[in-house]
Amino acid sequence: FGNTAVNFCLIMMSEASWRKNRVKNMRSKFKDLQKTLPLFTYGTLQLPRIQSIFFNRIIPIHPCSLRDYSTLFIGDYLNIYPNPGGIVEGRLLWLNEKEWTICDLWEDYPNLYSKKVISAYSKKTPEIDYKALCYYCKIHHRVVICRPFRAGFV
């Protein structure tokens, strides 16, 4: 029993260390991108009242869309998923470093949500695409109950 318990503890300690390093590496991976890329938001972060609470200011937004994706709720969390022909309406927000940190905390990054670089298309000039960072939920493979997102629901 003693050796098994010790081995289990060593495995758990190494996994915790691995997770800590993984989180650190993921954060540093996007640190430089956050300085130049906007955030594509498709949920609560685009709402002026949420922005004023979180950032103490209303951030100028740029309406845009994300092609070939759709939204769904995973429990209480809005998420995007690849869907050919789908369109997700959203906004681009240009954030400073402190605001990115607030967003990471709000989205429980990197535990619940992760980030990826996407191409968002301007509503004013659809031929122009913007590279942006976007949060997406990592637990999509554990979905039990989903409900489609409807504009104005959030």
mmCIF file of C-alpha atoms in Angstrom:
data_model
loop_
_atom_site.group_PDB
_atom_site.id
_atom_site.type_symbol
_atom_site.label_atom_id
_atom_site.label_comp_id
_atom_site.label_asym_id
_atom_site.label_seq_id
_atom_site.Cartn_x
_atom_site.Cartn_y
_atom_site.Cartn_z
ATOM 1 C CA PHE A 1 0.000 0.000 0.000
ATOM 2 C CA GLY A 2 2.831 2.386 0.899
ATOM 3 C CA ASN A 3 4.568 2.266 -2.492
ATOM 4 C CA THR A 4 1.282 2.614 -4.365
ATOM 5 C CA ALA A 5 0.336 5.698 -2.333
ATOM 6 C CA VAL A 6 3.780 7.234 -2.846
ATOM 7 C CA ASN A 7 3.648 6.559 -6.599
ATOM 8 C CA PHE A 8 0.151 8.054 -6.805
ATOM 9 C CA CYS A 9 1.328 11.186 -4.952
ATOM 10 C CA LEU A 10 4.337 11.519 -7.264
ATOM 11 C CA ILE A 11 2.092 11.187 -10.322
ATOM 12 C CA MET A 12 -0.324 13.807 -8.956
ATOM 13 C CA MET A 13 2.555 16.166 -8.102
ATOM 14 C CA SER A 14 4.073 15.805 -11.563
ATOM 15 C CA GLU A 15 0.647 16.346 -13.169
ATOM 16 C CA ALA A 16 0.122 19.500 -11.079
ATOM 17 C CA SER A 17 3.569 20.730 -12.106
ATOM 18 C CA TRP A 18 2.807 19.911 -15.750
ATOM 19 C CA ARG A 19 -0.511 21.811 -15.562
ATOM 20 C CA LYS A 20 1.186 24.813 -13.957
ATOM 21 C CA ASN A 21 3.840 24.904 -16.701
ATOM 22 C CA ARG A 22 1.186 24.380 -19.382
ATOM 23 C CA VAL A 23 -0.830 27.337 -18.064
ATOM 24 C CA LYS A 24 2.316 29.471 -17.967
ATOM 25 C CA ASN A 25 3.244 28.475 -21.542
ATOM 26 C CA MET A 26 -0.276 29.103 -22.847
ATOM 27 C CA ARG A 27 -0.376 32.551 -21.272
ATOM 28 C CA SER A 28 3.007 33.512 -22.697
ATOM 29 C CA LYS A 29 2.012 32.139 -26.134
ATOM 30 C CA PHE A 30 -0.749 34.724 -26.477
ATOM 31 C CA LYS A 31 0.951 37.564 -24.560
ATOM 32 C CA ASP A 32 2.590 39.039 -27.673
ATOM 33 C CA LEU A 33 -0.500 38.499 -29.823
ATOM 34 C CA GLN A 34 -2.635 40.358 -27.271
ATOM 35 C CA LYS A 35 -0.526 43.481 -27.843
ATOM 36 C CA THR A 36 -1.533 43.677 -31.493
ATOM 37 C CA LEU A 37 -4.736 41.676 -32.009
ATOM 38 C CA PRO A 38 -8.228 42.640 -30.887
ATOM 39 C CA LEU A 39 -10.611 40.333 -29.049
ATOM 40 C CA PHE A 40 -13.508 38.886 -31.029
ATOM 41 C CA THR A 41 -16.365 38.722 -28.550
ATOM 42 C CA TYR A 42 -19.676 37.008 -29.181
ATOM 43 C CA GLY A 43 -21.223 37.188 -25.697
ATOM 44 C CA THR A 44 -21.350 39.298 -22.567
ATOM 45 C CA LEU A 45 -18.052 41.136 -23.088
ATOM 46 C CA GLN A 46 -19.574 43.114 -25.964
ATOM 47 C CA LEU A 47 -22.262 44.598 -23.693
ATOM 48 C CA PRO A 48 -21.586 48.223 -22.620
ATOM 49 C CA ARG A 49 -22.796 47.678 -19.038
ATOM 50 C CA ILE A 50 -20.414 44.724 -18.594
ATOM 51 C CA GLN A 51 -17.535 46.712 -20.104
ATOM 52 C CA SER A 52 -18.128 49.644 -17.752
ATOM 53 C CA ILE A 53 -18.159 47.284 -14.745
ATOM 54 C CA PHE A 54 -15.070 45.309 -15.797
ATOM 55 C CA PHE A 55 -12.952 47.981 -17.477
ATOM 56 C CA ASN A 56 -14.335 51.264 -16.073
ATOM 57 C CA ARG A 57 -14.921 52.394 -19.641
ATOM 58 C CA ILE A 58 -16.965 51.618 -22.717
ATOM 59 C CA ILE A 59 -14.644 50.181 -25.366
ATOM 60 C CA PRO A 60 -15.198 51.272 -28.963
ATOM 61 C CA ILE A 61 -16.446 48.245 -30.871
ATOM 62 C CA HIS A 62 -16.257 47.184 -34.480
ATOM 63 C CA PRO A 63 -19.157 44.950 -35.651
ATOM 64 C CA CYS A 64 -17.953 41.850 -37.461
ATOM 65 C CA SER A 65 -18.753 38.212 -38.043
ATOM 66 C CA LEU A 66 -17.006 34.885 -37.797
ATOM 67 C CA ARG A 67 -17.737 32.653 -40.772
ATOM 68 C CA ASP A 68 -18.132 28.884 -40.644
ATOM 69 C CA TYR A 69 -18.854 28.858 -36.906
ATOM 70 C CA SER A 70 -22.029 28.758 -34.840
ATOM 71 C CA THR A 71 -22.788 29.295 -31.156
ATOM 72 C CA LEU A 72 -24.309 27.072 -28.534
ATOM 73 C CA PHE A 73 -24.583 27.007 -24.784
ATOM 74 C CA ILE A 74 -22.668 24.378 -22.841
ATOM 75 C CA GLY A 75 -24.545 24.520 -19.576
ATOM 76 C CA ASP A 76 -24.455 28.240 -18.789
ATOM 77 C CA TYR A 77 -21.483 28.988 -21.050
ATOM 78 C CA LEU A 78 -21.790 30.345 -24.556
ATOM 79 C CA ASN A 79 -19.378 28.703 -26.955
ATOM 80 C CA ILE A 80 -18.457 28.643 -30.620
ATOM 81 C CA TYR A 81 -17.930 25.532 -32.677
ATOM 82 C CA PRO A 82 -16.939 24.927 -36.318
ATOM 83 C CA ASN A 83 -20.014 24.753 -38.560
ATOM 84 C CA PRO A 84 -19.597 25.153 -42.334
ATOM 85 C CA GLY A 85 -21.951 27.880 -43.529
ATOM 86 C CA GLY A 86 -22.589 29.177 -40.008
ATOM 87 C CA ILE A 87 -22.049 32.790 -38.978
ATOM 88 C CA VAL A 88 -21.401 34.178 -35.498
ATOM 89 C CA GLU A 89 -22.155 37.866 -35.082
ATOM 90 C CA GLY A 90 -19.790 39.653 -32.744
ATOM 91 C CA ARG A 91 -17.646 42.672 -32.023
ATOM 92 C CA LEU A 92 -13.945 43.420 -32.041
ATOM 93 C CA LEU A 93 -12.535 45.039 -28.907
ATOM 94 C CA TRP A 94 -9.040 46.495 -28.709
ATOM 95 C CA LEU A 95 -7.870 45.905 -25.142
ATOM 96 C CA ASN A 96 -4.876 46.909 -23.076
ATOM 97 C CA GLU A 97 -2.841 44.424 -21.026
ATOM 98 C CA LYS A 98 -4.843 44.957 -17.831
ATOM 99 C CA GLU A 99 -8.126 44.444 -19.694
ATOM 100 C CA TRP A 100 -6.831 41.197 -21.224
ATOM 101 C CA THR A 101 -6.020 39.992 -17.700
ATOM 102 C CA ILE A 102 -9.569 40.827 -16.586
ATOM 103 C CA CYS A 103 -10.973 38.926 -19.588
ATOM 104 C CA ASP A 104 -8.774 35.924 -18.809
ATOM 105 C CA LEU A 105 -10.145 35.847 -15.263
ATOM 106 C CA TRP A 106 -13.744 36.269 -16.453
ATOM 107 C CA GLU A 107 -13.398 33.469 -19.015
ATOM 108 C CA ASP A 108 -11.479 31.251 -16.542
ATOM 109 C CA TYR A 109 -8.643 31.033 -19.062
ATOM 110 C CA PRO A 110 -6.970 28.557 -19.558
ATOM 111 C CA ASN A 111 -9.024 26.179 -17.367
ATOM 112 C CA LEU A 112 -12.484 26.457 -18.923
ATOM 113 C CA TYR A 113 -11.900 28.592 -22.012
ATOM 114 C CA SER A 114 -8.914 28.638 -24.340
ATOM 115 C CA LYS A 115 -7.924 31.131 -27.040
ATOM 116 C CA LYS A 116 -7.361 30.849 -30.744
ATOM 117 C CA VAL A 117 -6.573 33.200 -33.595
ATOM 118 C CA ILE A 118 -9.510 33.639 -35.959
ATOM 119 C CA SER A 119 -10.413 35.749 -38.994
ATOM 120 C CA ALA A 120 -13.306 38.113 -38.325
ATOM 121 C CA TYR A 121 -15.010 39.860 -41.233
ATOM 122 C CA SER A 122 -16.056 43.480 -41.029
ATOM 123 C CA LYS A 123 -19.759 44.177 -41.390
ATOM 124 C CA LYS A 124 -18.981 47.505 -43.067
ATOM 125 C CA THR A 125 -16.430 46.104 -45.499
ATOM 126 C CA PRO A 126 -16.960 42.311 -45.795
ATOM 127 C CA GLU A 127 -13.971 41.860 -48.063
ATOM 128 C CA ILE A 128 -11.649 42.885 -45.210
ATOM 129 C CA ASP A 129 -10.797 40.343 -42.568
ATOM 130 C CA TYR A 130 -9.222 41.022 -39.197
ATOM 131 C CA LYS A 131 -7.034 38.598 -37.314
ATOM 132 C CA ALA A 132 -8.331 38.479 -33.757
ATOM 133 C CA LEU A 133 -8.144 36.368 -30.632
ATOM 134 C CA CYS A 134 -11.261 34.529 -29.570
ATOM 135 C CA TYR A 135 -12.154 32.565 -26.435
ATOM 136 C CA TYR A 136 -13.735 29.150 -26.883
ATOM 137 C CA CYS A 137 -14.865 26.574 -24.327
ATOM 138 C CA LYS A 138 -12.710 23.458 -24.132
ATOM 139 C CA ILE A 139 -15.334 21.136 -22.639
ATOM 140 C CA HIS A 140 -17.438 20.702 -25.789
ATOM 141 C CA HIS A 141 -16.842 16.956 -25.801
ATOM 142 C CA ARG A 142 -18.665 16.669 -22.456
ATOM 143 C CA VAL A 143 -21.840 18.377 -23.603
ATOM 144 C CA VAL A 144 -24.978 17.019 -21.996
ATOM 145 C CA ILE A 145 -27.446 19.837 -22.580
ATOM 146 C CA CYS A 146 -27.035 22.395 -25.368
ATOM 147 C CA ARG A 147 -29.308 25.192 -26.445
ATOM 148 C CA PRO A 148 -28.704 27.356 -29.529
ATOM 149 C CA PHE A 149 -27.811 30.993 -28.977
ATOM 150 C CA ARG A 150 -30.294 33.592 -30.136
ATOM 151 C CA ALA A 151 -29.274 37.205 -30.705
ATOM 152 C CA GLY A 152 -30.283 39.411 -27.796
ATOM 153 C CA PHE A 153 -30.582 36.470 -25.404
ATOM 154 C CA VAL A 154 -27.402 37.208 -23.446
#
